[in-house]
GROMACS .gro file of C-alpha atoms in nm:
model
  323
    1MET     CA    1  -3.252   1.028   2.406
    2ALA     CA    2  -3.562   1.215   2.163
    3GLY     CA    3  -3.867   1.315   2.366
    4THR     CA    4  -3.644   1.448   2.677
    5GLU     CA    5  -3.462   1.745   2.678
    6PRO     CA    6  -3.044   1.720   2.615
    7ALA     CA    7  -2.751   1.885   2.798
    8PRO     CA    8  -2.618   2.146   2.657
    9VAL     CA    9  -2.294   1.956   2.555
   10THR     CA   10  -2.257   1.627   2.509
   11LEU     CA   11  -1.990   1.460   2.345
   12VAL     CA   12  -2.039   1.112   2.118
   13MET     CA   13  -1.737   0.865   2.194
   14GLY     CA   14  -1.641   0.545   2.025
   15ASP     CA   15  -1.513   0.491   1.695
   16GLU     CA   16  -1.810   0.197   1.592
   17GLU     CA   17  -1.940   0.403   1.336
   18LEU     CA   18  -2.313   0.354   1.283
   19LEU     CA   19  -2.347   0.391   1.671
   20ALA     CA   20  -2.219   0.766   1.731
   21GLU     CA   21  -2.408   0.856   1.447
   22ARG     CA   22  -2.716   0.718   1.621
   23ALA     CA   23  -2.652   0.849   1.914
   24VAL     CA   24  -2.558   1.175   1.782
   25ARG     CA   25  -2.928   1.172   1.585
   26ALA     CA   26  -3.088   1.131   1.929
   27VAL     CA   27  -2.951   1.419   2.070
   28VAL     CA   28  -3.080   1.692   1.770
   29GLU     CA   29  -3.341   1.484   1.754
   30ALA     CA   30  -3.448   1.523   2.126
   31ALA     CA   31  -3.296   1.881   2.062
   32ARG     CA   32  -3.519   1.910   1.779
   33ALA     CA   33  -3.849   1.786   2.014
   34ALA     CA   34  -3.748   1.996   2.334
   35GLY     CA   35  -3.758   2.378   2.063
   36ALA     CA   36  -3.964   2.317   1.790
   37GLY     CA   37  -3.742   2.462   1.440
   38ALA     CA   38  -3.403   2.429   1.536
   39GLU     CA   39  -3.181   2.517   1.306
   40VAL     CA   40  -2.969   2.252   1.314
   41HIS     CA   41  -2.517   2.335   1.225
   42ASP     CA   42  -2.388   1.986   1.041
   43LEU     CA   43  -1.956   2.075   1.073
   44VAL     CA   44  -1.712   1.935   0.992
   45GLY     CA   45  -1.400   1.895   1.296
   46GLY     CA   46  -1.153   1.955   1.094
   47LYS     CA   47  -1.342   2.197   0.852
   48VAL     CA   48  -1.426   2.445   1.148
   49GLY     CA   49  -1.263   2.784   1.209
   50GLN     CA   50  -1.164   2.968   1.447
   51GLY     CA   51  -1.506   3.175   1.597
   52GLU     CA   52  -1.776   3.000   1.412
   53LEU     CA   53  -1.869   2.762   1.698
   54THR     CA   54  -1.974   3.156   1.835
   55GLN     CA   55  -2.089   3.340   1.604
   56LEU     CA   56  -2.307   3.028   1.578
   57THR     CA   57  -2.429   2.991   1.962
   58SER     CA   58  -2.476   3.386   2.029
   59PRO     CA   59  -2.827   3.418   2.108
   60SER     CA   60  -3.081   3.444   1.849
   61LEU     CA   61  -3.311   3.820   1.873
   62PHE     CA   62  -3.633   3.592   1.799
   63GLY     CA   63  -3.497   3.347   2.054
   64ASP     CA   64  -3.459   3.052   1.883
   65ARG     CA   65  -3.249   2.760   2.003
   66SER     CA   66  -3.028   2.590   1.762
   67VAL     CA   67  -2.828   2.300   1.722
   68VAL     CA   68  -2.425   2.241   1.691
   69VAL     CA   69  -2.310   1.943   1.571
   70ILE     CA   70  -1.920   1.844   1.548
   71ARG     CA   71  -1.797   1.503   1.372
   72SER     CA   72  -1.407   1.409   1.346
   73ALA     CA   73  -1.419   1.652   1.684
   74GLN     CA   74  -1.036   1.453   1.704
   75ASP     CA   75  -0.917   1.674   1.381
   76LEU     CA   76  -1.078   2.020   1.583
   77PRO     CA   77  -0.768   2.264   1.502
   78LYS     CA   78  -0.594   2.310   1.859
   79GLU     CA   79  -0.797   2.729   1.882
   80VAL     CA   80  -1.079   2.570   1.776
   81ILE     CA   81  -1.059   2.346   2.091
   82ALA     CA   82  -0.939   2.602   2.373
   83GLU     CA   83  -1.331   2.764   2.233
   84VAL     CA   84  -1.501   2.480   2.251
   85VAL     CA   85  -1.343   2.400   2.666
   86ALA     CA   86  -1.403   2.743   2.682
   87TYR     CA   87  -1.753   2.723   2.571
   88ALA     CA   88  -1.851   2.413   2.740
   89GLY     CA   89  -1.757   2.607   3.154
   90ARG     CA   90  -2.084   2.820   2.989
   91PRO     CA   91  -2.254   2.671   2.719
   92SER     CA   92  -2.543   2.909   2.593
   93GLU     CA   93  -2.904   2.831   2.679
   94ASP     CA   94  -3.067   2.830   2.308
   95THR     CA   95  -2.787   2.639   2.208
   96VAL     CA   96  -2.702   2.215   2.178
   97LEU     CA   97  -2.402   2.175   2.127
   98VAL     CA   98  -2.232   1.754   2.042
   99LEU     CA   99  -1.955   1.712   1.899
  100SER     CA  100  -1.865   1.286   1.812
  101HIS     CA  101  -1.525   1.180   1.919
  102PRO     CA  102  -1.362   0.832   1.807
  103GLY     CA  103  -1.164   0.767   2.104
  104GLY     CA  104  -0.785   0.753   2.108
  105VAL     CA  105  -0.462   1.017   2.191
  106LYS     CA  106  -0.620   1.255   1.870
  107GLY     CA  107  -0.749   1.559   2.043
  108LYS     CA  108  -0.748   1.387   2.390
  109ALA     CA  109  -0.693   1.755   2.538
  110LEU     CA  110  -1.048   1.775   2.424
  111VAL     CA  111  -1.256   1.546   2.510
  112ASP     CA  112  -1.018   1.571   2.901
  113GLY     CA  113  -1.134   1.956   2.879
  114LEU     CA  114  -1.479   1.892   2.820
  115LYS     CA  115  -1.536   1.633   3.092
  116LYS     CA  116  -1.401   1.902   3.300
  117ALA     CA  117  -1.617   2.108   3.206
  118LYS     CA  118  -1.914   1.857   3.290
  119ALA     CA  119  -2.052   1.801   2.943
  120HIS     CA  120  -2.227   1.476   2.883
  121VAL     CA  121  -2.015   1.230   2.803
  122VAL     CA  122  -2.189   0.895   2.560
  123THR     CA  123  -1.965   0.645   2.536
  124VAL     CA  124  -2.009   0.478   2.167
  125SER     CA  125  -1.878  -0.007   2.307
  126LYS     CA  126  -1.708  -0.096   2.023
  127VAL     CA  127  -1.986  -0.451   1.894
  128THR     CA  128  -1.711  -0.773   1.891
  129LYS     CA  129  -1.886  -1.078   2.000
  130ALA     CA  130  -2.128  -1.318   1.828
  131GLY     CA  131  -2.376  -1.235   2.150
  132GLU     CA  132  -2.319  -0.909   2.032
  133ARG     CA  133  -2.366  -0.873   1.660
  134LEU     CA  134  -2.757  -1.095   1.769
  135ASP     CA  135  -2.816  -0.885   1.996
  136PHE     CA  136  -2.757  -0.620   1.777
  137ILE     CA  137  -2.977  -0.775   1.526
  138ARG     CA  138  -3.275  -0.818   1.804
  139GLY     CA  139  -3.226  -0.466   1.936
  140GLU     CA  140  -3.309  -0.344   1.526
  141PHE     CA  141  -3.565  -0.552   1.509
  142LYS     CA  142  -3.734  -0.471   1.916
  143ARG     CA  143  -3.659  -0.120   1.770
  144ALA     CA  144  -3.956  -0.148   1.517
  145GLY     CA  145  -4.186  -0.337   1.758
  146ARG     CA  146  -4.097  -0.704   1.591
  147SER     CA  147  -3.911  -0.987   1.757
  148ILE     CA  148  -3.687  -1.244   1.518
  149ALA     CA  149  -3.645  -1.601   1.663
  150PRO     CA  150  -3.306  -1.677   1.837
  151ASP     CA  151  -3.240  -1.914   1.506
  152ALA     CA  152  -3.325  -1.671   1.272
  153ALA     CA  153  -3.081  -1.409   1.405
  154GLN     CA  154  -2.781  -1.621   1.418
  155ALA     CA  155  -2.843  -1.733   1.038
  156LEU     CA  156  -2.959  -1.383   0.942
  157LEU     CA  157  -2.591  -1.310   1.121
  158ASP     CA  158  -2.431  -1.583   0.907
  159ALA     CA  159  -2.526  -1.478   0.527
  160VAL     CA  160  -2.441  -1.129   0.526
  161GLY     CA  161  -2.181  -1.064   0.791
  162ASN     CA  162  -2.019  -0.900   1.067
  163ASP     CA  163  -2.038  -0.542   0.938
  164LEU     CA  164  -2.321  -0.365   1.150
  165ARG     CA  165  -2.427  -0.119   0.867
  166GLU     CA  166  -2.514  -0.423   0.687
  167LEU     CA  167  -2.629  -0.633   0.900
  168ALA     CA  168  -2.926  -0.278   0.992
  169ALA     CA  169  -2.975  -0.248   0.633
  170ALA     CA  170  -3.034  -0.658   0.586
  171CYS     CA  171  -3.241  -0.594   0.948
  172SER     CA  172  -3.465  -0.383   0.761
  173GLN     CA  173  -3.465  -0.499   0.454
  174LEU     CA  174  -3.635  -0.784   0.627
  175MET     CA  175  -3.904  -0.622   0.807
  176PHE     CA  176  -4.020  -0.454   0.512
  177ASP     CA  177  -4.060  -0.835   0.348
  178THR     CA  178  -4.227  -0.960   0.606
  179GLU     CA  179  -4.539  -0.879   0.762
  180ASP     CA  180  -4.523  -1.187   1.066
  181LYS     CA  181  -4.463  -0.989   1.402
  182THR     CA  182  -4.177  -1.266   1.463
  183VAL     CA  183  -3.963  -1.324   1.183
  184GLY     CA  184  -3.842  -1.686   1.135
  185ALA     CA  185  -3.524  -1.827   1.024
  186ALA     CA  186  -3.769  -1.986   0.677
  187ALA     CA  187  -3.827  -1.640   0.622
  188VAL     CA  188  -3.425  -1.523   0.630
  189ALA     CA  189  -3.291  -1.810   0.407
  190ARG     CA  190  -3.591  -1.739   0.123
  191TYR     CA  191  -3.510  -1.309   0.136
  192HIS     CA  192  -3.073  -1.396   0.158
  193LYS     CA  193  -3.028  -1.748  -0.057
  194GLY     CA  194  -2.711  -1.758  -0.229
  195ARG     CA  195  -2.555  -1.505   0.086
  196ALA     CA  196  -2.274  -1.814   0.245
  197GLU     CA  197  -2.178  -1.843  -0.149
  198VAL     CA  198  -2.186  -1.519  -0.306
  199THR     CA  199  -2.170  -1.264  -0.036
  200GLY     CA  200  -2.202  -0.808  -0.067
  201PHE     CA  201  -1.783  -0.891  -0.006
  202ASN     CA  202  -1.715  -1.096  -0.213
  203VAL     CA  203  -1.832  -0.840  -0.464
  204ALA     CA  204  -1.666  -0.502  -0.281
  205ASP     CA  205  -1.327  -0.784  -0.282
  206ALA     CA  206  -1.370  -0.781  -0.640
  207ALA     CA  207  -1.382  -0.448  -0.726
  208ILE     CA  208  -1.127  -0.240  -0.510
  209GLU     CA  209  -0.850  -0.486  -0.636
  210GLY     CA  210  -0.921  -0.399  -1.004
  211ARG     CA  211  -1.106  -0.734  -1.126
  212LEU     CA  212  -1.374  -0.625  -1.268
  213ALA     CA  213  -1.465  -0.902  -1.489
  214GLU     CA  214  -1.550  -1.088  -1.185
  215ALA     CA  215  -1.754  -0.846  -0.998
  216LEU     CA  216  -1.916  -0.789  -1.257
  217GLU     CA  217  -2.032  -1.170  -1.256
  218GLN     CA  218  -2.026  -1.169  -0.894
  219LEU     CA  219  -2.279  -0.861  -0.814
  220ARG     CA  220  -2.513  -1.008  -1.065
  221TRP     CA  221  -2.520  -1.375  -0.957
  222ALA     CA  222  -2.623  -1.172  -0.651
  223LEU     CA  223  -2.954  -0.966  -0.812
  224GLY     CA  224  -3.002  -1.302  -0.981
  225THR     CA  225  -3.050  -1.462  -0.588
  226GLY     CA  226  -3.211  -1.149  -0.462
  227VAL     CA  227  -2.982  -0.969  -0.281
  228ALA     CA  228  -3.111  -0.664  -0.189
  229PRO     CA  229  -2.916  -0.401  -0.378
  230VAL     CA  230  -2.909  -0.179  -0.018
  231LEU     CA  231  -2.712  -0.433   0.087
  232LEU     CA  232  -2.415  -0.479  -0.167
  233VAL     CA  233  -2.363  -0.064  -0.160
  234SER     CA  234  -2.319  -0.139   0.211
  235ALA     CA  235  -2.059  -0.336   0.143
  236LEU     CA  236  -1.952  -0.157  -0.150
  237ALA     CA  237  -1.920   0.127   0.098
  238GLY     CA  238  -1.722  -0.039   0.342
  239GLY     CA  239  -1.516  -0.205   0.157
  240LEU     CA  240  -1.423   0.211   0.029
  241ARG     CA  241  -1.406   0.275   0.435
  242SER     CA  242  -1.212  -0.004   0.508
  243VAL     CA  243  -0.929   0.092   0.211
  244ALA     CA  244  -0.955   0.429   0.381
  245LYS     CA  245  -0.881   0.420   0.736
  246VAL     CA  246  -0.599   0.177   0.680
  247GLY     CA  247  -0.477   0.388   0.409
  248GLY     CA  248  -0.450   0.717   0.633
  249ALA     CA  249  -0.371   0.500   0.928
  250PRO     CA  250  -0.012   0.717   1.136
  251ARG     CA  251   0.256   0.500   0.990
  252ASN     CA  252   0.445   0.408   1.257
  253LEU     CA  253   0.151   0.198   1.459
  254ARG     CA  254   0.173  -0.191   1.427
  255GLY     CA  255   0.019  -0.463   1.497
  256GLY     CA  256  -0.190  -0.400   1.756
  257GLN     CA  257  -0.173  -0.087   1.805
  258LEU     CA  258  -0.269  -0.017   1.423
  259ALA     CA  259  -0.558  -0.257   1.511
  260SER     CA  260  -0.673  -0.104   1.827
  261HIS     CA  261  -0.689   0.205   1.618
  262LEU     CA  262  -0.829   0.141   1.338
  263GLY     CA  263  -1.088  -0.026   1.517
  264MET     CA  264  -1.070  -0.370   1.337
  265PRO     CA  265  -0.825  -0.680   1.355
  266PRO     CA  266  -0.549  -0.749   1.263
  267TRP     CA  267  -0.596  -1.027   0.938
  268LYS     CA  268  -0.894  -0.795   0.807
  269ILE     CA  269  -0.625  -0.453   0.816
  270ASP     CA  270  -0.331  -0.704   0.645
  271ARG     CA  271  -0.603  -0.846   0.362
  272VAL     CA  272  -0.709  -0.439   0.326
  273LYS     CA  273  -0.364  -0.322   0.318
  274ARG     CA  274  -0.299  -0.544   0.071
  275GLN     CA  275  -0.644  -0.392  -0.136
  276LEU     CA  276  -0.480  -0.098  -0.079
  277ASN     CA  277  -0.163  -0.100  -0.446
  278GLY     CA  278  -0.298   0.091  -0.641
  279TRP     CA  279  -0.547   0.336  -0.479
  280GLY     CA  280  -0.462   0.691  -0.507
  281PRO     CA  281  -0.682   0.989  -0.269
  282GLU     CA  282  -0.808   1.103  -0.547
  283GLY     CA  283  -0.920   0.780  -0.713
  284LEU     CA  284  -1.079   0.676  -0.354
  285SER     CA  285  -1.247   1.003  -0.346
  286ARG     CA  286  -1.493   0.932  -0.668
  287ALA     CA  287  -1.514   0.602  -0.559
  288ILE     CA  288  -1.659   0.693  -0.271
  289GLN     CA  289  -1.884   1.011  -0.478
  290ALA     CA  290  -1.963   0.713  -0.764
  291ILE     CA  291  -2.129   0.461  -0.444
  292ALA     CA  292  -2.323   0.760  -0.302
  293ASP     CA  293  -2.473   0.851  -0.638
  294ALA     CA  294  -2.542   0.452  -0.652
  295ASP     CA  295  -2.692   0.468  -0.258
  296GLU     CA  296  -2.863   0.748  -0.364
  297GLN     CA  297  -2.992   0.538  -0.689
  298VAL     CA  298  -3.109   0.259  -0.545
  299LYS     CA  299  -3.350   0.363  -0.261
  300GLY     CA  300  -3.567   0.548  -0.448
  301GLY     CA  301  -3.311   0.830  -0.662
  302GLY     CA  302  -3.373   0.573  -0.975
  303ALA     CA  303  -3.533   0.382  -1.197
  304ASP     CA  304  -3.219   0.048  -1.232
  305PRO     CA  305  -3.052  -0.038  -0.898
  306ALA     CA  306  -2.901  -0.310  -1.083
  307TYR     CA  307  -2.765  -0.029  -1.356
  308ALA     CA  308  -2.640   0.197  -1.086
  309LEU     CA  309  -2.403  -0.072  -0.896
  310GLU     CA  310  -2.287  -0.221  -1.226
  311HIS     CA  311  -2.217   0.171  -1.279
  312ALA     CA  312  -2.104   0.223  -0.929
  313VAL     CA  313  -1.830  -0.122  -0.994
  314GLN     CA  314  -1.744   0.010  -1.302
  315VAL     CA  315  -1.664   0.307  -1.162
  316ILE     CA  316  -1.452   0.184  -0.889
  317VAL     CA  317  -1.235  -0.038  -1.057
  318ALA     CA  318  -1.160   0.241  -1.323
  319SER     CA  319  -1.111   0.460  -1.033
  320ARG     CA  320  -0.780   0.234  -0.818
  321MET     CA  321  -0.514   0.326  -1.068
  322GLY     CA  322  -0.676   0.694  -1.066
  323ARG     CA  323  -0.800   0.670  -1.402
   0.00000   0.00000   0.00000
């Protein structure tokens, strides 16, 4: 979408978080490309007040363009939903509005209203099959002007797992570490040795379940066998996101309904439910902040990624019981 004129109002629908975020980013980048210097207002649905959209979309005296992003649009208050739908019927020429909605029944009035107003809808499909994940891996390399051999793509999927964020990070790290136009299985084996025995998920599970000694031992082993710190941060973040999603799910949903609502397989939901013991909102907030800090450190903000990861693991375990 970058390089083309975006629609005045775009609704991104789907709960595949990484792909939804990329779709939103594409709209923002297209708006910026079409109008240099466009100001971006990034909002969260539950915190948007009545009248705020009207204020942000009012014409500028200087004719400047603006972009308004509303994430988690399903959490918008009813009065703000009415305001958004009314705006979508007569959008401003100087503003690009993009909303992200995970699907489901919550906020359905917003979705129906935007569709009726002829807003542009981008649907993000959930990646559930191994073949789709392999396509995702190949797409990551293609976007960067590179390619990956079929057996290498399969080896990478086997080593890293199904989480798209972790797969994207692994692809990025692999391209950074190699120079070949086509990455082969030997490169995957070289940079991901030991992943079958100790993965970021093992480290995350041990930390989230409060097993500090085991989490630190596996973390050090993973780092010692060449697992990239960014992959470990991604796994820890993914584990905490799962805890937050399952912990915040409606209590009246069970079985397949709950799995559909969360976009998670039943076996994973059962495992996360067992991990929920000991976690409260405040502790989870502290743990997520610790991971955000660690992410900044391993991506260049600090001198010692290993120390940043160990500290994050310690904070996660300490936060589990609200300490």
